[in-house]
């Protein structure tokens, strides 16, 4: 096992930067959010406001759960409900300078975490894939 | 960084065993598969046959993509199409005895991998969460 330069890495050094991250807006109707999620293929994406501030995440599962009625999926409700009403507001975020190894703890239970600077601006996301890829480099088989 | 007993771990030692894994059958209609995926909350689950042999995986995204028409999601088609027609048949699997570190390479691009024995029987899944949790134990901050 090679010595771990992992110890010097930060969230910023491994993150997918914001311009490459699919996202939706707080006040978008669920219909729009579901289309973005299906077209991009992602299970969940960040929710931002007009000023690029991070507010939480929205998933296909949250949307589908919301419209699942007793006998069918009530698709007509998608245009009546906004992202803000269904999204998960309570997700952890990290600063760009956060230590890679502290991020690892969050990624145990979250497929990705938002990287948000001190002013609340959204800088990008740190994904499990990026961390696993980095780990794999340091532990050669 | 502690010495890595990771080197002795196998897929079997870290997997979620089959009785705890939500799954669908090859010949189920998509309607049934979508309900299992929404009720369980999982993005994708394994597809098995009557003899508990592994055939691939099915995701919410594959189902929603299939029924996405020009103007709306054509939900009425869910009862006409089977899992077999939409699932991903070409996913990697590992043997229960497979080395943990070789599984790591697969998990870079797959959120989980199926653990399948030499006879093709489904034993369980190895998830990114289990691997990250194990890694975190060995690299203390
Ligand atoms: N278009 C694509 N091309 C190549 N591989 C793809 C892919 N879509 C998904 N994957 C693979 O599947 C994993 C799970 O994706 P999922 O959409 O469930 O979960 C994703 C998604 O919810 C979010 N995510 C990743 N990249 C994103 C982006 N550019 N924009 C918005 N959200 C993103 O972060 C989660 C974890 O991502 P991670 O990369 O660790 O892990 C990804 C990646 O390994
Ligand atoms: N009910 C729940 N309770 C607690 N945490 C939950 C959860 N559902 C999801 N998560 C968390 O979200 C991650 C992504 O779940 P996802 O459903 O996209 O992606 C999942 C899902 O597609 C599949 N999976 C995991 N456990 C499963 C099970 N018991 N049956 C069937 N599929 C499972 O493996 C993927 C990776 O799982 P992993 O555990 O690494 O990562 C999970 C886990 O950290």
Coordinates of C-alpha atoms and ligand atoms in Angstrom, one line a residue:
Chain A
X1 CA 0.0 0.0 0.0
X2 CA 1.5 3.3 -1.1
X3 CA 2.0 6.2 1.4
X4 CA -1.2 8.2 1.4
X5 CA -0.9 11.6 -0.3
X6 CA -4.7 11.4 0.3
X7 CA -4.0 13.2 3.5
X8 CA -3.3 16.5 1.6
X9 CA -6.4 16.4 -0.7
X10 CA -9.3 18.7 -0.3
X11 CA -13.0 18.6 -1.4
X12 CA -12.2 21.2 -4.0
X13 CA -9.4 19.1 -5.5
X14 CA -11.7 16.2 -6.2
X15 CA -15.1 17.8 -6.8
X16 CA -17.2 18.0 -10.0
X17 CA -17.3 21.8 -10.5
X18 CA -20.7 23.6 -10.6
X19 CA -20.8 24.2 -14.4
X20 CA -20.8 20.5 -15.0
X21 CA -23.4 19.7 -12.4
X22 CA -27.1 19.3 -13.5
X23 CA -29.4 21.2 -11.0
X24 CA -32.9 22.6 -10.6
X25 CA -34.3 25.8 -9.1
X26 CA -36.3 26.0 -5.9
X27 CA -39.5 27.2 -7.5
X28 CA -39.5 24.9 -10.5
X29 CA -42.6 22.6 -10.9
X30 CA -41.9 18.9 -10.2
X31 CA -42.7 18.2 -13.9
X32 CA -39.6 20.1 -14.9
X33 CA -37.4 18.5 -12.1
X34 CA -38.5 15.0 -13.2
X35 CA -37.6 15.7 -16.8
X36 CA -34.1 17.0 -15.8
X37 CA -33.6 13.9 -13.7
X38 CA -34.6 11.5 -16.4
X39 CA -32.8 13.3 -19.2
X40 CA -29.6 13.6 -17.2
X41 CA -29.9 10.0 -15.8
X42 CA -29.0 11.2 -12.3
X43 CA -30.9 9.8 -9.2
X44 CA -30.8 13.2 -7.5
X45 CA -29.4 16.7 -8.2
X46 CA -28.8 19.8 -6.2
X47 CA -31.4 22.5 -5.8
X48 CA -30.2 26.1 -6.2
X49 CA -31.9 29.6 -6.1
X50 CA -31.5 32.5 -8.5
X51 CA -28.3 33.6 -6.8
X52 CA -26.6 30.1 -7.1
X53 CA -27.0 29.5 -3.4
X54 CA -27.4 25.8 -2.4
X55 CA -30.7 24.8 -0.7
X56 CA -30.7 21.0 -0.8
X57 CA -31.3 18.1 -3.2
X58 CA -34.2 16.6 -5.1
X59 CA -34.4 12.9 -6.1
X60 CA -36.6 10.8 -8.5
X61 CA -37.7 8.9 -5.5
X62 CA -39.0 11.9 -3.6
X63 CA -41.0 13.0 -6.7
X64 CA -42.4 9.6 -7.4
X65 CA -43.3 9.0 -3.8
X66 CA -45.2 12.3 -3.7
X67 CA -47.4 11.5 -6.6
X68 CA -48.0 7.8 -5.8
X69 CA -51.7 7.5 -5.0
X70 CA -53.7 4.5 -3.9
X71 CA -54.0 2.9 -7.3
X72 CA -51.7 4.8 -9.7
X73 CA -49.0 7.5 -10.1
X74 CA -51.0 10.8 -10.3
X75 CA -48.9 12.4 -13.0
X76 CA -51.3 15.4 -13.4
X77 CA -50.1 16.6 -9.9
X78 CA -46.5 17.2 -11.2
X79 CA -47.4 20.6 -12.6
X80 CA -49.1 21.7 -9.3
X81 CA -46.3 21.0 -6.8
X82 CA -42.9 22.9 -6.6
X83 CA -39.4 21.5 -6.0
X84 CA -39.3 23.4 -2.7
X85 CA -42.2 21.4 -1.3
X86 CA -40.7 17.9 -1.9
X87 CA -36.9 18.4 -1.8
X88 CA -34.6 17.4 1.1
X89 CA -33.4 20.6 2.8
X90 CA -31.3 18.9 5.5
X91 CA -28.2 17.5 3.8
X92 CA -24.6 18.0 4.8
X93 CA -22.3 20.4 2.9
X94 CA -18.6 20.9 3.0
X95 CA -16.3 23.9 2.5
X96 CA -13.9 23.8 -0.6
X97 CA -11.0 23.5 1.8
X98 CA -12.4 20.6 3.8
X99 CA -10.1 17.7 4.3
X100 CA -10.7 14.7 1.9
X101 CA -10.8 12.3 4.9
X102 CA -13.5 14.2 6.7
X103 CA -15.6 14.2 3.4
X104 CA -15.2 10.4 3.4
X105 CA -17.3 10.1 6.6
X106 CA -20.2 12.0 4.9
X107 CA -20.0 9.9 1.8
X108 CA -20.7 6.7 3.7
X109 CA -24.3 7.7 3.8
X110 CA -24.6 10.1 0.9
X111 CA -23.8 9.3 -2.8
X112 CA -22.5 12.9 -3.1
X113 CA -22.1 16.0 -1.0
X114 CA -22.4 19.7 -2.0
X115 CA -19.3 21.9 -1.8
X116 CA -20.5 25.3 -0.7
X117 CA -18.2 28.3 0.1
X118 CA -18.5 30.5 3.2
X119 CA -21.0 32.8 1.4
X120 CA -23.3 29.9 0.6
X121 CA -22.3 29.9 -3.1
X122 CA -22.5 26.5 -4.8
X123 CA -19.0 25.4 -6.0
X124 CA -19.7 21.8 -7.0
X125 CA -20.3 18.3 -5.7
X126 CA -17.9 15.6 -4.3
X127 CA -19.1 12.2 -5.5
X128 CA -18.4 8.7 -4.1
X129 CA -17.0 7.9 -7.6
X130 CA -14.3 10.5 -7.3
X131 CA -13.3 9.3 -3.8
X132 CA -13.3 5.6 -4.8
X133 CA -11.2 6.4 -7.9
X134 CA -8.7 8.3 -5.7
X135 CA -8.6 5.5 -3.1
X136 CA -8.0 2.9 -5.8
X137 CA -4.9 4.7 -7.0
X138 CA -3.3 4.5 -3.6
X139 CA -4.1 0.9 -2.8
X140 CA -2.7 -1.1 -5.7
X141 CA -3.7 -4.8 -6.0
Chain B
X1 CA -2.8 5.3 8.6
X2 CA -3.3 1.9 10.1
X3 CA -1.9 -1.3 8.4
X4 CA -4.6 -2.5 5.9
X5 CA -6.3 -5.7 7.0
X6 CA -8.5 -4.8 4.0
X7 CA -6.1 -7.0 2.0
X8 CA -7.7 -10.1 3.6
X9 CA -11.4 -9.1 3.1
X10 CA -13.6 -10.8 0.5
X11 CA -16.8 -9.7 -1.3
X12 CA -18.7 -12.2 0.9
X13 CA -17.5 -10.6 4.1
X14 CA -18.9 -7.2 3.2
X15 CA -21.9 -7.9 1.1
X16 CA -25.6 -7.3 1.9
X17 CA -26.9 -10.9 1.8
X18 CA -29.6 -11.9 -0.7
X19 CA -32.5 -12.2 1.8
X20 CA -32.1 -8.5 2.6
X21 CA -31.8 -7.4 -1.0
X22 CA -35.0 -6.1 -2.8
X23 CA -35.2 -7.6 -6.3
X24 CA -37.6 -8.2 -9.2
X25 CA -38.3 -11.1 -11.5
X26 CA -37.3 -11.2 -15.3
X27 CA -40.9 -11.5 -16.4
X28 CA -42.5 -8.9 -14.1
X29 CA -44.3 -6.0 -15.8
X30 CA -42.6 -2.6 -15.5
X31 CA -45.5 -1.4 -13.4
X32 CA -44.6 -3.9 -10.7
X33 CA -40.8 -3.1 -10.9
X34 CA -41.5 0.7 -10.6
X35 CA -43.6 0.1 -7.5
X36 CA -40.9 -2.0 -5.9
X37 CA -38.3 0.7 -6.7
X38 CA -40.4 3.5 -5.3
X39 CA -41.6 1.6 -2.2
X40 CA -38.0 0.4 -1.4
X41 CA -36.5 3.8 -2.3
X42 CA -33.6 2.2 -4.2
X43 CA -32.4 3.6 -7.6
X44 CA -31.9 0.2 -9.0
X45 CA -32.3 -3.5 -7.9
X46 CA -31.1 -6.9 -9.1
X47 CA -33.2 -8.9 -11.6
X48 CA -33.5 -12.7 -10.8
X49 CA -35.3 -15.6 -12.3
X50 CA -37.5 -18.3 -10.6
X51 CA -34.3 -20.3 -9.6
X52 CA -32.7 -17.3 -7.9
X53 CA -30.2 -16.9 -10.8
X54 CA -28.9 -13.4 -11.4
X55 CA -29.7 -11.8 -14.8
X56 CA -28.9 -8.1 -14.4
X57 CA -30.3 -4.9 -12.9
X58 CA -33.3 -2.6 -13.4
X59 CA -33.3 1.1 -12.5
X60 CA -36.0 3.8 -12.2
X61 CA -34.2 5.7 -14.9
X62 CA -34.4 2.9 -17.4
X63 CA -38.2 2.5 -16.7
X64 CA -38.9 6.2 -16.9
X65 CA -36.8 6.6 -20.1
X66 CA -38.7 3.8 -21.7
X67 CA -42.1 5.5 -21.2
X68 CA -41.1 9.1 -21.8
X69 CA -43.0 10.1 -24.9
X70 CA -42.8 13.4 -26.8
X71 CA -45.1 15.3 -24.5
X72 CA -45.6 13.2 -21.4
X73 CA -44.8 10.0 -19.4
X74 CA -47.0 7.3 -21.0
X75 CA -47.8 5.4 -17.8
X76 CA -50.3 3.1 -19.5
X77 CA -47.4 1.4 -21.2
X78 CA -46.0 0.2 -17.8
X79 CA -48.3 -2.9 -17.8
X80 CA -47.4 -3.9 -21.4
X81 CA -43.6 -4.1 -21.1
X82 CA -41.7 -6.6 -19.1
X83 CA -38.5 -6.1 -17.0
X84 CA -36.6 -8.3 -19.4
X85 CA -37.1 -5.8 -22.2
X86 CA -35.7 -2.8 -20.4
X87 CA -33.2 -4.1 -17.9
X88 CA -29.4 -3.9 -18.1
X89 CA -28.1 -7.4 -18.8
X90 CA -24.4 -6.5 -19.1
X91 CA -23.2 -5.7 -15.5
X92 CA -20.1 -7.1 -13.8
X93 CA -20.5 -9.7 -11.1
X94 CA -18.0 -11.1 -8.6
X95 CA -17.5 -14.4 -6.8
X96 CA -18.1 -14.5 -3.0
X97 CA -14.3 -15.2 -2.6
X98 CA -13.3 -12.2 -4.7
X99 CA -10.6 -10.0 -3.2
X100 CA -12.1 -6.8 -1.7
X101 CA -9.5 -4.7 -3.6
X102 CA -10.5 -6.1 -6.9
X103 CA -14.2 -5.3 -6.1
X104 CA -13.1 -1.7 -5.4
X105 CA -12.2 -1.3 -9.1
X106 CA -15.8 -2.3 -10.1
X107 CA -17.4 0.1 -7.6
X108 CA -15.7 3.1 -9.2
X109 CA -18.3 3.0 -11.9
X110 CA -21.1 0.9 -10.3
X111 CA -23.0 1.8 -7.1
X112 CA -23.2 -1.9 -6.3
X113 CA -22.1 -5.2 -7.8
X114 CA -23.9 -8.5 -7.6
X115 CA -22.1 -11.4 -5.7
X116 CA -22.9 -14.6 -7.7
X117 CA -21.5 -18.0 -7.0
X118 CA -20.0 -20.4 -9.6
X119 CA -23.5 -21.9 -10.3
X120 CA -24.9 -18.5 -11.0
X121 CA -26.9 -18.3 -7.7
X122 CA -27.4 -14.9 -6.3
X123 CA -25.7 -14.5 -2.9
X124 CA -26.1 -10.7 -2.3
X125 CA -24.7 -7.3 -3.3
X126 CA -21.5 -5.4 -2.4
X127 CA -22.3 -1.7 -2.1
X128 CA -20.2 1.4 -2.2
X129 CA -21.4 2.2 1.3
X130 CA -20.0 -1.0 2.7
X131 CA -16.7 -0.4 1.1
X132 CA -16.5 3.3 2.1
X133 CA -17.4 2.3 5.7
X134 CA -14.7 -0.2 5.8
X135 CA -12.1 2.2 4.2
X136 CA -13.0 4.8 6.8
X137 CA -12.2 2.5 9.6
X138 CA -8.7 2.1 8.4
X139 CA -7.9 5.7 7.6
X140 CA -8.4 7.6 10.8
X141 CA -8.5 11.4 10.6
Ligands
LIG1 N1 -24.0 10.1 -17.0 C1 -23.2 9.2 -16.4 N2 -22.0 9.0 -16.8 C2 -21.1 8.1 -16.2 N3 -21.4 7.5 -15.0 C3 -22.6 7.8 -14.5 C4 -23.6 8.6 -15.1 N4 -24.7 8.7 -14.3 C5 -24.4 7.9 -13.3 N5 -23.2 7.3 -13.4 C6 -22.6 6.4 -12.4 O1 -23.6 5.9 -11.5 C7 -23.3 6.4 -10.2 C8 -24.6 6.7 -9.5 O2 -25.3 7.7 -10.2 P1 -26.6 8.4 -9.5 O3 -27.3 9.2 -10.5 O4 -27.4 7.3 -8.8 O5 -26.0 9.3 -8.4 C9 -25.2 10.5 -8.7 C10 -26.0 11.7 -8.9 O6 -27.2 11.8 -8.1 C11 -25.0 12.8 -8.5 N6 -24.3 13.3 -9.7 C12 -23.1 12.9 -10.2 N7 -22.7 13.6 -11.2 C13 -23.6 14.6 -11.3 C14 -23.7 15.8 -12.2 N8 -22.7 16.0 -13.1 N9 -24.7 16.6 -12.0 C15 -25.6 16.4 -11.1 N10 -25.6 15.3 -10.2 C16 -24.6 14.4 -10.3 O7 -24.1 12.2 -7.6 C17 -24.4 10.8 -7.5 C18 -23.1 10.0 -7.3 O8 -22.4 10.1 -8.5 P2 -21.1 9.2 -8.8 O9 -20.4 9.8 -9.9 O10 -20.4 8.9 -7.5 O11 -21.7 7.8 -9.2 C19 -22.4 7.6 -10.4 C20 -21.6 7.1 -11.6 O12 -20.6 6.2 -11.1
LIG2 N1 -33.3 2.6 2.8 C1 -32.1 3.1 3.0 N2 -31.6 3.2 4.2 C2 -30.4 3.7 4.4 N3 -29.6 4.2 3.4 C3 -30.1 4.2 2.2 C4 -31.3 3.7 1.9 N4 -31.6 3.8 0.6 C5 -30.5 4.4 0.1 N5 -29.6 4.7 1.0 C6 -28.3 5.3 0.9 O1 -28.3 6.0 -0.4 C7 -27.3 5.3 -1.2 C8 -27.7 5.3 -2.6 O2 -28.9 4.5 -2.7 P1 -29.4 4.1 -4.2 O3 -30.8 3.5 -4.0 O4 -29.2 5.2 -5.1 O5 -28.4 2.9 -4.7 C9 -28.4 1.7 -4.0 C10 -29.4 0.6 -4.5 O6 -29.6 0.8 -5.9 C11 -28.7 -0.7 -4.2 N6 -29.1 -1.3 -2.9 C12 -28.5 -1.0 -1.7 N7 -29.1 -1.7 -0.7 C13 -30.0 -2.5 -1.4 C14 -31.0 -3.5 -0.9 N8 -31.1 -3.9 0.4 N9 -31.8 -4.1 -1.9 C15 -31.7 -3.7 -3.2 N10 -30.8 -2.8 -3.6 C16 -30.0 -2.2 -2.8 O7 -27.3 -0.4 -4.1 C17 -27.0 1.0 -4.3 C18 -25.9 1.5 -3.5 O8 -26.3 1.3 -2.1 P2 -25.4 2.0 -0.9 O9 -25.8 1.4 0.3 O10 -24.0 2.0 -1.3 O11 -25.8 3.5 -1.0 C19 -27.1 4.0 -0.6 C20 -27.2 4.3 0.9 O12 -26.0 5.0 1.4

